[in-house]
Amino acid sequence: MTDALPTARKEWMACLAKAPAARLAALLPDLPAHDTLRSPETGAVMVRGRVGGTGEPFNLGEMTVTRCSVRLACGTVGHAWVQGRDKGHARRAAVADALMQTAGAADLRARVLDPLAAEARAASDMRAGKAAATKVDFFTLVRGEDA
Amino acid sequence: MYVAVKGGERAIDNAHAWLAEERRGDPAVPELSVAQIRQQLRLAVNRVMAEGSLYDPDLAALAIKQARGDLIEAVFLIRAYRTTLPRLAAANPVDTAAMAVDRRISATFKDLPGGQVLGPTFDYTHRLLDFALAAEGAEVPPAAIAPAAPGPVPHVTGFLNRDGLIEDAPPSDATPPDMTRDPLELPASRALRLQAITRGDEGFVLSMAYSTQRGYGRTHAFVGELRIGRVGVEVEIPELGFAVEIAEVELTECETVNQFKGSKTEPPQFTRGYGLVFGQSERKAISMSLVDRALRWRELGEDDSGAPAQDEEFVLYHCDNIQATGFLEHIKLPHYVDFQSELELVRRLRTEAATLQEAAE
């Protein structure tokens, strides 16, 4: 694995993990043949905060996570850790992770990852826009003593 | 003491069947879906996730449906489910400074970088019942959208810290104690207290916080900042040796700014209380930061006024509504033998008292 790969891989794994499961299934309906190295397994990940936002870590509570590992016929291994309990989501994300390491990466990026990333960005921009509309513009009234 | 009592099976089965029927209610009324609860009762879902200590909105919504809207019962269901899950990992601590904020307000600074963002708040509503909601099928007009200025939304305490006016919260990578793995022992570290309070009962934590405002362990809190929004959760993937942001969770964070008169070694400066809760739960987050600050009296060299909110044992051992419910409700279970012995004791004492009285007469 080259040094550049982890950054790109981190990005696509995050995109696949955070995508709505139904949307990923719609964009990638058929999975190529693969071996299951680790069947989708649901468990908990402890989410942590920091005291005062920046200080020592503390345990906030757990979240459900499902993980899965697969191997394509060509031998490429894919992993996925996704939020929630959707085993299909975890398997699909693991296969996509493997495919992204093969020659089919460019095609998969155009067909699946780019649309998912664009939709995630649009959803996040929409929320940011609604928040911006509730930003207070203070103005100072002329007070009695200034008049 | 409890005795095994047999013979209730039929009654129990029938009671559960009736419970299912009552849960469903009038079949002429459409059944509530889990998705409807998740979407339209989100603050209830948030509370169940926070106190259930498990972030999974679908499961929390299901628990609310199963519990017929009894949120503590729903929390109980989530806590029970949680124990069946293997712990796969601990995430890296979330970076709340990088939060995509829906709401961010400060009661201490009017003009601050990033601005005062109200978000979807109940504040400034008139708390008059809206009968329009009783009519179904009304279209909700879309919320206004304004161009969002990209850029960081720094923490308010960061500005104060630059001038040394407020205590620092220096970063550390210490592994925090976990009350879900080891028994809660006192004295508790601040990290352990925060874990206990964030999953504590909202009503209890609110009352403790309120008591400090009314003078029982007074800490003079200002809401330096309250923010609600989504943060990424990054987990080190052991198979790969690097961290991936696998999820986004909604959190509410509150930082209070409190007075501190200084000590022999520290000049007067502001001190901090901290609250961080799953979901949009600002009442809980503000309460948590007040209680956190009240519990820090020893560390800050303050007097113990004997207030309940300063008493770590009192707060930490009573804030959990599942522990409390379990112990409270167990007294409704059969105590036939216990009570039989009490009954015999009272009868004997009465006989003795009567005999003594007769003798005296």
Short mmCIF file of C-alpha atoms in Angstrom, two decimals:
data_model
loop_
_atom_site.label_atom_id
_atom_site.label_comp_id
_atom_site.label_asym_id
_atom_site.label_seq_id
_atom_site.Cartn_x
_atom_site.Cartn_y
_atom_site.Cartn_z
CA MET A 1 0.00 0.00 0.00
CA THR A 2 1.41 3.37 -0.98
CA ASP A 3 1.48 6.30 1.40
CA ALA A 4 -1.12 8.18 -0.62
CA LEU A 5 -3.59 5.32 -0.43
CA PRO A 6 -4.68 5.54 3.24
CA THR A 7 -5.95 9.12 2.79
CA ALA A 8 -7.99 8.20 -0.28
CA ARG A 9 -9.14 4.97 1.31
CA LYS A 10 -10.11 6.72 4.57
CA GLU A 11 -12.23 9.05 2.51
CA TRP A 12 -14.10 6.42 0.51
CA MET A 13 -14.57 4.16 3.55
CA ALA A 14 -16.07 7.12 5.44
CA CYS A 15 -18.32 7.97 2.51
CA LEU A 16 -19.55 4.35 2.25
CA ALA A 17 -20.03 4.06 6.03
CA LYS A 18 -22.04 7.27 6.37
CA ALA A 19 -24.17 6.76 3.25
CA PRO A 20 -27.82 5.83 3.80
CA ALA A 21 -27.93 2.02 3.40
CA ALA A 22 -30.85 2.15 0.97
CA ARG A 23 -29.10 4.69 -1.22
CA LEU A 24 -25.91 2.61 -1.39
CA ALA A 25 -28.00 -0.45 -2.28
CA ALA A 26 -29.75 1.50 -5.05
CA LEU A 27 -26.44 2.68 -6.54
CA LEU A 28 -24.70 -0.68 -6.15
CA PRO A 29 -27.45 -3.29 -6.45
CA ASP A 30 -25.36 -6.24 -7.67
CA LEU A 31 -22.26 -7.38 -5.85
CA PRO A 32 -19.52 -9.38 -7.60
CA ALA A 33 -18.68 -12.85 -6.30
CA HIS A 34 -16.68 -12.65 -3.08
CA ASP A 35 -15.62 -14.71 -0.08
CA THR A 36 -16.66 -13.62 3.35
CA LEU A 37 -13.63 -13.26 5.62
CA ARG A 38 -15.74 -11.95 8.49
CA SER A 39 -19.51 -12.18 8.33
CA PRO A 40 -21.29 -8.92 9.15
CA GLU A 41 -21.12 -8.58 12.93
CA THR A 42 -23.02 -5.98 14.95
CA GLY A 43 -21.44 -4.60 18.10
CA ALA A 44 -20.89 -1.41 20.01
CA VAL A 45 -18.28 1.31 19.74
CA MET A 46 -17.76 3.56 22.75
CA VAL A 47 -18.10 7.21 21.73
CA ARG A 48 -15.87 9.55 23.72
CA GLY A 49 -15.90 13.25 24.44
CA ARG A 50 -13.31 15.51 26.04
CA VAL A 51 -13.75 17.39 29.30
CA GLY A 52 -14.36 21.03 28.36
CA GLY A 53 -14.25 20.05 24.68
CA THR A 54 -10.44 19.89 24.67
CA GLY A 55 -9.33 18.13 27.86
CA GLU A 56 -9.07 14.55 29.03
CA PRO A 57 -11.30 11.96 27.30
CA PHE A 58 -14.43 10.56 28.93
CA ASN A 59 -16.90 7.88 27.85
CA LEU A 60 -20.08 9.41 26.47
CA GLY A 61 -21.97 6.24 25.54
CA GLU A 62 -21.92 3.56 22.90
CA MET A 63 -23.24 3.43 19.36
CA THR A 64 -24.18 0.44 17.25
CA VAL A 65 -21.72 -0.49 14.53
CA THR A 66 -21.61 -3.37 12.05
CA ARG A 67 -18.36 -4.59 10.55
CA CYS A 68 -17.60 -6.98 7.71
CA SER A 69 -14.58 -8.17 5.71
CA VAL A 70 -14.64 -9.75 2.27
CA ARG A 71 -12.21 -10.98 -0.41
CA LEU A 72 -12.85 -10.67 -4.14
CA ALA A 73 -12.04 -13.46 -6.60
CA CYS A 74 -8.84 -11.53 -7.54
CA GLY A 75 -7.73 -11.70 -3.89
CA THR A 76 -8.34 -8.05 -2.97
CA VAL A 77 -9.58 -7.67 0.60
CA GLY A 78 -12.19 -5.08 1.61
CA HIS A 79 -13.24 -3.97 5.08
CA ALA A 80 -16.18 -1.98 6.35
CA TRP A 81 -17.26 -0.53 9.68
CA VAL A 82 -20.62 1.18 9.37
CA GLN A 83 -22.95 2.89 11.84
CA GLY A 84 -26.05 0.95 12.82
CA ARG A 85 -27.13 -2.67 12.50
CA ASP A 86 -27.64 -3.07 8.76
CA LYS A 87 -25.68 -6.18 7.77
CA GLY A 88 -26.37 -5.63 4.07
CA HIS A 89 -24.90 -2.15 4.35
CA ALA A 90 -21.72 -3.50 5.96
CA ARG A 91 -21.26 -6.22 3.32
CA ARG A 92 -21.93 -3.83 0.45
CA ALA A 93 -19.51 -1.26 1.87
CA ALA A 94 -16.81 -3.95 2.33
CA VAL A 95 -17.19 -5.14 -1.27
CA ALA A 96 -17.07 -1.54 -2.49
CA ASP A 97 -13.91 -0.97 -0.41
CA ALA A 98 -12.31 -3.95 -2.15
CA LEU A 99 -13.47 -2.84 -5.60
CA MET A 100 -12.00 0.61 -5.00
CA GLN A 101 -8.56 -1.04 -4.77
CA THR A 102 -8.95 -2.70 -8.19
CA ALA A 103 -8.87 -1.45 -11.78
CA GLY A 104 -12.62 -0.84 -11.53
CA ALA A 105 -12.07 2.01 -9.03
CA ALA A 106 -12.63 4.88 -11.46
CA ASP A 107 -15.90 3.42 -12.68
CA LEU A 108 -17.12 2.73 -9.12
CA ARG A 109 -16.15 6.22 -8.04
CA ALA A 110 -18.16 7.78 -10.84
CA ARG A 111 -21.14 5.47 -10.39
CA VAL A 112 -21.34 5.22 -6.60
CA LEU A 113 -18.94 7.32 -4.55
CA ASP A 114 -19.26 10.64 -6.35
CA PRO A 115 -23.08 10.60 -6.21
CA LEU A 116 -23.00 9.59 -2.51
CA ALA A 117 -20.51 12.33 -1.67
CA ALA A 118 -22.51 14.92 -3.62
CA GLU A 119 -25.73 13.93 -1.86
CA ALA A 120 -24.05 14.04 1.56
CA ARG A 121 -22.65 17.48 0.78
CA ALA A 122 -26.05 18.73 -0.44
CA ALA A 123 -27.76 17.47 2.74
CA SER A 124 -25.13 19.08 4.92
CA ASP A 125 -25.27 22.38 2.95
CA MET A 126 -29.06 22.38 3.27
CA ARG A 127 -28.83 22.11 7.07
CA ALA A 128 -26.09 24.73 7.22
CA GLY A 129 -28.28 27.03 5.11
CA LYS A 130 -31.25 26.58 7.44
CA ALA A 131 -29.01 27.26 10.44
CA ALA A 132 -27.61 30.38 8.73
CA ALA A 133 -31.17 31.67 8.27
CA THR A 134 -31.61 31.56 12.07
CA LYS A 135 -28.46 33.59 12.75
CA VAL A 136 -29.21 36.72 14.76
CA ASP A 137 -28.35 40.12 13.26
CA PHE A 138 -28.12 42.38 16.26
CA PHE A 139 -28.79 46.07 15.86
CA THR A 140 -28.63 48.63 18.63
CA LEU A 141 -31.62 50.79 19.33
CA VAL A 142 -31.08 54.49 19.96
CA ARG A 143 -31.28 54.84 23.72
CA GLY A 144 -32.87 57.71 25.63
CA GLU A 145 -29.60 59.24 26.85
CA ASP A 146 -28.17 59.36 23.30
CA ALA A 147 -31.16 61.18 21.77
CA MET B 1 -36.40 -12.50 51.04
CA TYR B 2 -38.26 -13.92 48.07
CA VAL B 3 -39.81 -17.34 47.65
CA ALA B 4 -40.43 -19.16 44.42
CA VAL B 5 -44.14 -18.84 43.76
CA LYS B 6 -45.72 -21.05 41.15
CA GLY B 7 -49.12 -20.94 39.59
CA GLY B 8 -49.05 -17.53 37.96
CA GLU B 9 -48.13 -18.61 34.42
CA ARG B 10 -51.61 -18.40 32.94
CA ALA B 11 -52.29 -15.06 34.59
CA ILE B 12 -48.94 -13.71 33.36
CA ASP B 13 -49.49 -14.90 29.78
CA ASN B 14 -52.92 -13.34 29.72
CA ALA B 15 -51.61 -10.11 31.24
CA HIS B 16 -48.96 -9.87 28.50
CA ALA B 17 -51.52 -10.54 25.77
CA TRP B 18 -53.68 -7.77 27.19
CA LEU B 19 -50.63 -5.50 27.38
CA ALA B 20 -50.02 -6.07 23.65
CA GLU B 21 -53.64 -5.22 22.92
CA GLU B 22 -53.55 -2.08 25.07
CA ARG B 23 -50.29 -1.06 23.43
CA ARG B 24 -51.94 -1.22 20.03
CA GLY B 25 -54.95 0.75 21.26
CA ASP B 26 -58.07 1.16 19.15
CA PRO B 27 -57.48 -0.78 15.89
CA ALA B 28 -59.58 1.84 14.10
CA VAL B 29 -56.68 4.26 14.66
CA PRO B 30 -53.70 3.63 12.32
CA GLU B 31 -50.73 1.93 13.95
CA LEU B 32 -47.70 4.10 14.76
CA SER B 33 -44.60 3.09 12.82
CA VAL B 34 -41.07 3.08 14.23
CA ALA B 35 -40.09 5.50 11.44
CA GLN B 36 -42.83 7.91 12.54
CA ILE B 37 -41.56 7.82 16.13
CA ARG B 38 -38.01 8.31 14.94
CA GLN B 39 -38.93 11.26 12.76
CA GLN B 40 -41.68 12.97 14.72
CA LEU B 41 -40.83 12.21 18.35
CA ARG B 42 -37.13 12.85 17.93
CA LEU B 43 -36.58 14.48 21.28
CA ALA B 44 -38.03 11.42 23.02
CA VAL B 45 -35.76 9.25 20.88
CA ASN B 46 -32.80 11.44 21.90
CA ARG B 47 -33.60 11.07 25.56
CA VAL B 48 -33.83 7.30 25.30
CA MET B 49 -30.49 7.18 23.47
CA ALA B 50 -28.79 9.44 26.04
CA GLU B 51 -30.08 7.62 29.11
CA GLY B 52 -29.97 4.22 27.44
CA SER B 53 -26.33 5.09 26.66
CA LEU B 54 -26.61 3.72 23.12
CA TYR B 55 -26.77 5.86 20.00
CA ASP B 56 -29.17 4.09 17.64
CA PRO B 57 -32.28 6.12 16.73
CA ASP B 58 -34.12 3.14 15.19
CA LEU B 59 -33.70 1.02 18.31
CA ALA B 60 -34.68 3.91 20.58
CA ALA B 61 -37.83 4.49 18.50
CA LEU B 62 -38.68 0.78 18.67
CA ALA B 63 -38.16 0.82 22.44
CA ILE B 64 -40.53 3.80 22.79
CA LYS B 65 -43.18 1.95 20.79
CA GLN B 66 -42.75 -1.24 22.81
CA ALA B 67 -42.79 0.71 26.09
CA ARG B 68 -46.02 2.50 25.11
CA GLY B 69 -44.26 5.83 25.46
CA ASP B 70 -42.90 5.13 28.96
CA LEU B 71 -39.43 6.58 28.38
CA ILE B 72 -37.79 5.03 31.43
CA GLU B 73 -39.13 1.61 30.39
CA ALA B 74 -37.73 2.33 26.90
CA VAL B 75 -34.34 3.23 28.41
CA PHE B 76 -34.48 -0.08 30.31
CA LEU B 77 -35.05 -1.99 27.02
CA ILE B 78 -32.09 -0.22 25.41
CA ARG B 79 -29.81 -0.86 28.40
CA ALA B 80 -30.75 -4.55 28.29
CA TYR B 81 -30.09 -4.74 24.55
CA ARG B 82 -26.78 -2.91 24.96
CA THR B 83 -25.45 -5.64 27.22
CA THR B 84 -25.83 -8.18 24.37
CA LEU B 85 -23.48 -6.27 22.07
CA PRO B 86 -19.76 -7.08 21.90
CA ARG B 87 -17.61 -3.98 22.35
CA LEU B 88 -15.78 -3.67 19.02
CA ALA B 89 -13.70 -0.58 19.80
CA ALA B 90 -13.55 2.79 21.47
CA ALA B 91 -13.73 5.76 19.12
CA ASN B 92 -11.29 8.65 19.15
CA PRO B 93 -12.71 11.52 21.25
CA VAL B 94 -15.10 13.62 19.16
CA ASP B 95 -13.98 17.09 18.11
CA THR B 96 -16.86 19.34 19.11
CA ALA B 97 -15.05 22.43 17.76
CA ALA B 98 -15.54 20.92 14.30
CA MET B 99 -19.28 20.39 14.88
CA ALA B 100 -21.65 21.18 11.99
CA VAL B 101 -23.86 23.37 14.15
CA ASP B 102 -27.65 23.56 13.91
CA ARG B 103 -27.70 25.80 16.95
CA ARG B 104 -25.01 27.75 18.76
CA ILE B 105 -25.69 30.45 21.28
CA SER B 106 -23.73 32.26 23.95
CA ALA B 107 -25.19 34.09 26.92
CA THR B 108 -21.83 35.75 27.69
CA PHE B 109 -20.86 37.34 24.34
CA LYS B 110 -23.29 38.99 21.95
CA ASP B 111 -20.93 39.24 19.00
CA LEU B 112 -18.74 36.22 18.57
CA PRO B 113 -17.08 34.54 15.58
CA GLY B 114 -19.62 32.24 13.97
CA GLY B 115 -22.50 34.28 15.39
CA GLN B 116 -25.54 33.41 17.46
CA VAL B 117 -27.41 30.70 15.59
CA LEU B 118 -30.83 29.91 17.04
CA GLY B 119 -31.57 26.66 15.19
CA PRO B 120 -34.83 24.73 15.56
CA THR B 121 -35.61 25.95 19.08
CA PHE B 122 -38.68 26.11 21.32
CA ASP B 123 -37.29 29.38 22.73
CA TYR B 124 -39.40 32.44 21.86
CA THR B 125 -42.46 30.30 21.14
CA HIS B 126 -45.44 31.40 23.19
CA ARG B 127 -46.17 27.99 24.62
CA LEU B 128 -49.76 28.26 23.45
CA LEU B 129 -51.30 25.03 22.22
CA ASP B 130 -51.30 25.00 18.44
CA PHE B 131 -54.64 23.55 17.43
CA ALA B 132 -53.57 23.58 13.80
CA LEU B 133 -51.40 20.53 14.65
CA ALA B 134 -54.55 18.65 15.68
CA ALA B 135 -55.68 18.76 12.06
CA GLU B 136 -53.75 16.21 10.06
CA GLY B 137 -52.33 16.60 6.58
CA ALA B 138 -51.41 20.28 6.84
CA GLU B 139 -48.43 21.18 4.67
CA VAL B 140 -45.46 22.53 6.58
CA PRO B 141 -43.94 25.52 4.78
CA PRO B 142 -40.23 24.96 4.07
CA ALA B 143 -37.75 26.59 6.45
CA ALA B 144 -35.86 29.62 5.17
CA ILE B 145 -32.38 29.09 3.80
CA ALA B 146 -29.61 31.66 3.86
CA PRO B 147 -26.10 31.47 2.43
CA ALA B 148 -23.92 29.80 5.03
CA ALA B 149 -20.53 31.30 5.67
CA PRO B 150 -18.10 28.41 5.69
CA GLY B 151 -15.54 28.53 8.43
CA PRO B 152 -14.89 27.30 11.90
CA VAL B 153 -17.17 28.04 14.81
CA PRO B 154 -14.64 28.34 17.63
CA HIS B 155 -15.49 27.60 21.25
CA VAL B 156 -16.24 30.67 23.34
CA THR B 157 -14.00 29.42 26.14
CA GLY B 158 -11.17 29.55 23.61
CA PHE B 159 -11.32 33.39 23.47
CA LEU B 160 -11.37 33.71 27.25
CA ASN B 161 -8.54 31.25 27.54
CA ARG B 162 -6.34 33.37 25.28
CA ASP B 163 -6.31 36.03 27.99
CA GLY B 164 -5.86 33.52 30.80
CA LEU B 165 -9.19 34.61 32.24
CA ILE B 166 -10.55 31.09 32.36
CA GLU B 167 -9.07 27.81 33.48
CA ASP B 168 -7.51 25.68 30.78
CA ALA B 169 -8.67 22.18 29.79
CA PRO B 170 -5.34 20.72 28.67
CA PRO B 171 -5.57 17.84 26.22
CA SER B 172 -4.65 14.35 27.30
CA ASP B 173 -4.80 10.90 25.79
CA ALA B 174 -5.44 9.06 29.02
CA THR B 175 -7.81 6.11 28.71
CA PRO B 176 -10.93 7.14 30.63
CA PRO B 177 -12.47 4.95 33.32
CA ASP B 178 -15.61 3.11 32.20
CA MET B 179 -18.46 2.54 34.66
CA THR B 180 -20.02 0.01 32.29
CA ARG B 181 -16.95 -2.21 32.69
CA ASP B 182 -15.78 -1.56 36.26
CA PRO B 183 -17.83 -0.86 39.37
CA LEU B 184 -18.28 2.83 40.16
CA GLU B 185 -15.82 3.68 42.91
CA LEU B 186 -15.52 6.87 44.91
CA PRO B 187 -13.94 9.34 44.84
CA ALA B 188 -14.67 9.43 41.12
CA SER B 189 -12.54 11.25 38.56
CA ARG B 190 -14.21 14.02 36.59
CA ALA B 191 -14.24 11.76 33.50
CA LEU B 192 -16.15 9.10 35.42
CA ARG B 193 -18.59 11.65 36.85
CA LEU B 194 -19.33 12.99 33.37
CA GLN B 195 -20.03 9.47 32.08
CA ALA B 196 -22.45 8.86 34.94
CA ILE B 197 -24.24 12.18 34.53
CA THR B 198 -24.60 12.09 30.75
CA ARG B 199 -26.54 8.81 31.06
CA GLY B 200 -28.32 9.96 34.22
CA ASP B 201 -32.02 10.72 34.44
CA GLU B 202 -32.81 14.08 32.90
CA GLY B 203 -35.28 14.98 35.64
CA PHE B 204 -32.82 14.14 38.40
CA VAL B 205 -29.93 16.02 36.80
CA LEU B 206 -32.22 18.99 36.13
CA SER B 207 -33.35 19.10 39.77
CA MET B 208 -29.77 18.87 41.04
CA ALA B 209 -28.74 21.70 38.70
CA TYR B 210 -31.74 23.78 39.73
CA SER B 211 -30.90 23.28 43.39
CA THR B 212 -27.46 24.84 42.79
CA GLN B 213 -29.11 27.86 41.19
CA ARG B 214 -31.39 28.24 44.20
CA GLY B 215 -28.41 28.33 46.56
CA TYR B 216 -27.66 24.73 47.47
CA GLY B 217 -24.02 24.69 46.34
CA ARG B 218 -24.15 27.92 44.42
CA THR B 219 -21.73 28.24 41.48
CA HIS B 220 -22.93 31.39 39.61
CA ALA B 221 -23.11 29.84 36.16
CA PHE B 222 -23.39 31.62 32.82
CA VAL B 223 -23.98 29.62 29.67
CA GLY B 224 -20.73 30.49 27.92
CA GLU B 225 -21.86 28.44 25.00
CA LEU B 226 -24.49 25.94 23.97
CA ARG B 227 -24.14 24.14 20.67
CA ILE B 228 -26.14 21.41 18.95
CA GLY B 229 -25.08 19.69 15.78
CA ARG B 230 -23.37 16.74 14.18
CA VAL B 231 -19.84 15.53 14.73
CA GLY B 232 -17.92 12.75 13.03
CA VAL B 233 -17.00 9.62 14.97
CA GLU B 234 -13.58 8.31 14.03
CA VAL B 235 -12.54 4.76 14.86
CA GLU B 236 -9.12 3.14 14.46
CA ILE B 237 -9.72 0.17 12.18
CA PRO B 238 -7.47 -2.58 13.59
CA GLU B 239 -7.27 -4.40 10.25
CA LEU B 240 -5.88 -1.29 8.56
CA GLY B 241 -3.93 0.61 11.18
CA PHE B 242 -5.58 3.96 10.48
CA ALA B 243 -8.71 5.75 11.62
CA VAL B 244 -11.87 6.14 9.55
CA GLU B 245 -14.81 8.45 10.25
CA ILE B 246 -17.50 5.77 10.28
CA ALA B 247 -20.44 7.78 11.55
CA GLU B 248 -21.97 11.09 12.43
CA VAL B 249 -23.80 11.60 15.71
CA GLU B 250 -25.90 14.50 16.89
CA LEU B 251 -24.71 15.97 20.19
CA THR B 252 -25.54 18.86 22.48
CA GLU B 253 -22.65 20.56 24.25
CA CYS B 254 -22.83 23.15 27.01
CA GLU B 255 -19.98 25.04 28.63
CA THR B 256 -20.68 27.17 31.62
CA VAL B 257 -18.47 29.97 32.85
CA ASN B 258 -18.39 30.19 36.62
CA GLN B 259 -16.83 32.39 39.26
CA PHE B 260 -13.69 31.44 41.10
CA LYS B 261 -12.11 33.76 43.58
CA GLY B 262 -8.67 32.24 43.26
CA SER B 263 -6.47 30.42 45.72
CA LYS B 264 -2.97 30.66 47.16
CA THR B 265 -1.53 29.30 43.93
CA GLU B 266 -4.08 30.43 41.31
CA PRO B 267 -5.09 34.02 40.48
CA PRO B 268 -8.84 34.73 40.27
CA GLN B 269 -10.20 33.41 37.01
CA PHE B 270 -13.34 31.90 35.59
CA THR B 271 -13.87 28.17 35.97
CA ARG B 272 -15.83 25.81 33.77
CA GLY B 273 -18.60 23.27 33.93
CA TYR B 274 -19.12 20.87 31.03
CA GLY B 275 -22.06 19.03 29.57
CA LEU B 276 -22.17 16.76 26.52
CA VAL B 277 -25.21 14.64 25.68
CA PHE B 278 -26.39 12.45 22.79
CA GLY B 279 -28.96 14.13 20.55
CA GLN B 280 -30.64 17.50 20.82
CA SER B 281 -31.02 17.65 24.62
CA GLU B 282 -30.18 21.13 25.77
CA ARG B 283 -32.00 21.03 29.10
CA LYS B 284 -29.93 17.99 30.00
CA ALA B 285 -26.65 19.45 28.67
CA ILE B 286 -27.06 22.69 30.65
CA SER B 287 -28.04 20.72 33.77
CA MET B 288 -25.07 18.43 33.35
CA SER B 289 -22.62 21.33 33.16
CA LEU B 290 -24.03 22.90 36.33
CA VAL B 291 -23.83 19.63 38.24
CA ASP B 292 -20.33 18.96 36.89
CA ARG B 293 -19.21 22.36 38.17
CA ALA B 294 -20.87 21.88 41.58
CA LEU B 295 -19.11 18.53 42.04
CA ARG B 296 -15.70 20.15 41.44
CA TRP B 297 -15.70 22.01 44.79
CA ARG B 298 -12.90 19.96 46.29
CA GLU B 299 -10.59 20.28 43.27
CA LEU B 300 -11.15 24.07 43.22
CA GLY B 301 -10.65 24.48 46.96
CA GLU B 302 -14.22 25.61 47.62
CA ASP B 303 -16.23 24.99 50.77
CA ASP B 304 -18.49 21.99 51.08
CA SER B 305 -21.79 23.58 51.97
CA GLY B 306 -23.34 20.14 52.45
CA ALA B 307 -25.56 20.69 49.40
CA PRO B 308 -26.81 17.54 47.67
CA ALA B 309 -25.37 18.67 44.31
CA GLN B 310 -21.88 18.83 45.88
CA ASP B 311 -22.19 15.30 47.24
CA GLU B 312 -20.60 13.01 44.68
CA GLU B 313 -21.96 9.86 46.28
CA PHE B 314 -25.48 11.27 46.43
CA VAL B 315 -25.46 12.46 42.81
CA LEU B 316 -23.69 9.51 41.18
CA TYR B 317 -25.51 6.80 43.09
CA HIS B 318 -28.96 8.24 42.51
CA CYS B 319 -28.87 9.68 38.99
CA ASP B 320 -29.41 6.40 37.16
CA ASN B 321 -33.12 5.87 36.54
CA ILE B 322 -32.73 2.19 35.69
CA GLN B 323 -30.93 1.38 38.93
CA ALA B 324 -33.46 3.51 40.79
CA THR B 325 -36.44 1.90 39.07
CA GLY B 326 -35.08 -1.58 39.66
CA PHE B 327 -34.69 -1.07 43.37
CA LEU B 328 -37.87 0.95 43.77
CA GLU B 329 -40.09 -1.42 41.85
CA HIS B 330 -38.73 -4.61 43.36
CA ILE B 331 -40.77 -3.88 46.48
CA LYS B 332 -43.93 -4.70 44.53
CA LEU B 333 -42.70 -8.27 43.96
CA PRO B 334 -43.80 -11.00 46.36
CA HIS B 335 -42.39 -10.41 49.85
CA TYR B 336 -44.80 -12.88 51.46
CA VAL B 337 -42.31 -14.45 53.85
CA ASP B 338 -40.75 -11.11 54.84
CA PHE B 339 -44.15 -9.71 55.53
CA GLN B 340 -45.32 -12.82 57.35
CA SER B 341 -42.48 -12.43 59.85
CA GLU B 342 -43.29 -8.73 60.31
CA LEU B 343 -46.91 -9.63 60.87
CA GLU B 344 -46.01 -12.19 63.54
CA LEU B 345 -43.69 -9.72 65.23
CA VAL B 346 -46.36 -7.01 65.39
CA ARG B 347 -48.92 -9.51 66.74
CA ARG B 348 -46.50 -10.67 69.46
CA LEU B 349 -45.61 -7.09 70.46
CA ARG B 350 -49.29 -6.21 70.68
CA THR B 351 -49.99 -9.26 72.84
CA GLU B 352 -47.11 -8.34 75.13
CA ALA B 353 -48.28 -4.73 75.35
CA ALA B 354 -51.81 -5.85 76.17
CA THR B 355 -50.53 -8.21 78.87
CA LEU B 356 -48.45 -5.44 80.44
CA GLN B 357 -51.43 -3.08 80.43
CA GLU B 358 -53.67 -5.71 82.06
CA ALA B 359 -51.02 -6.31 84.70
CA ALA B 360 -50.77 -2.58 85.39
CA GLU B 361 -54.53 -2.30 85.80
#
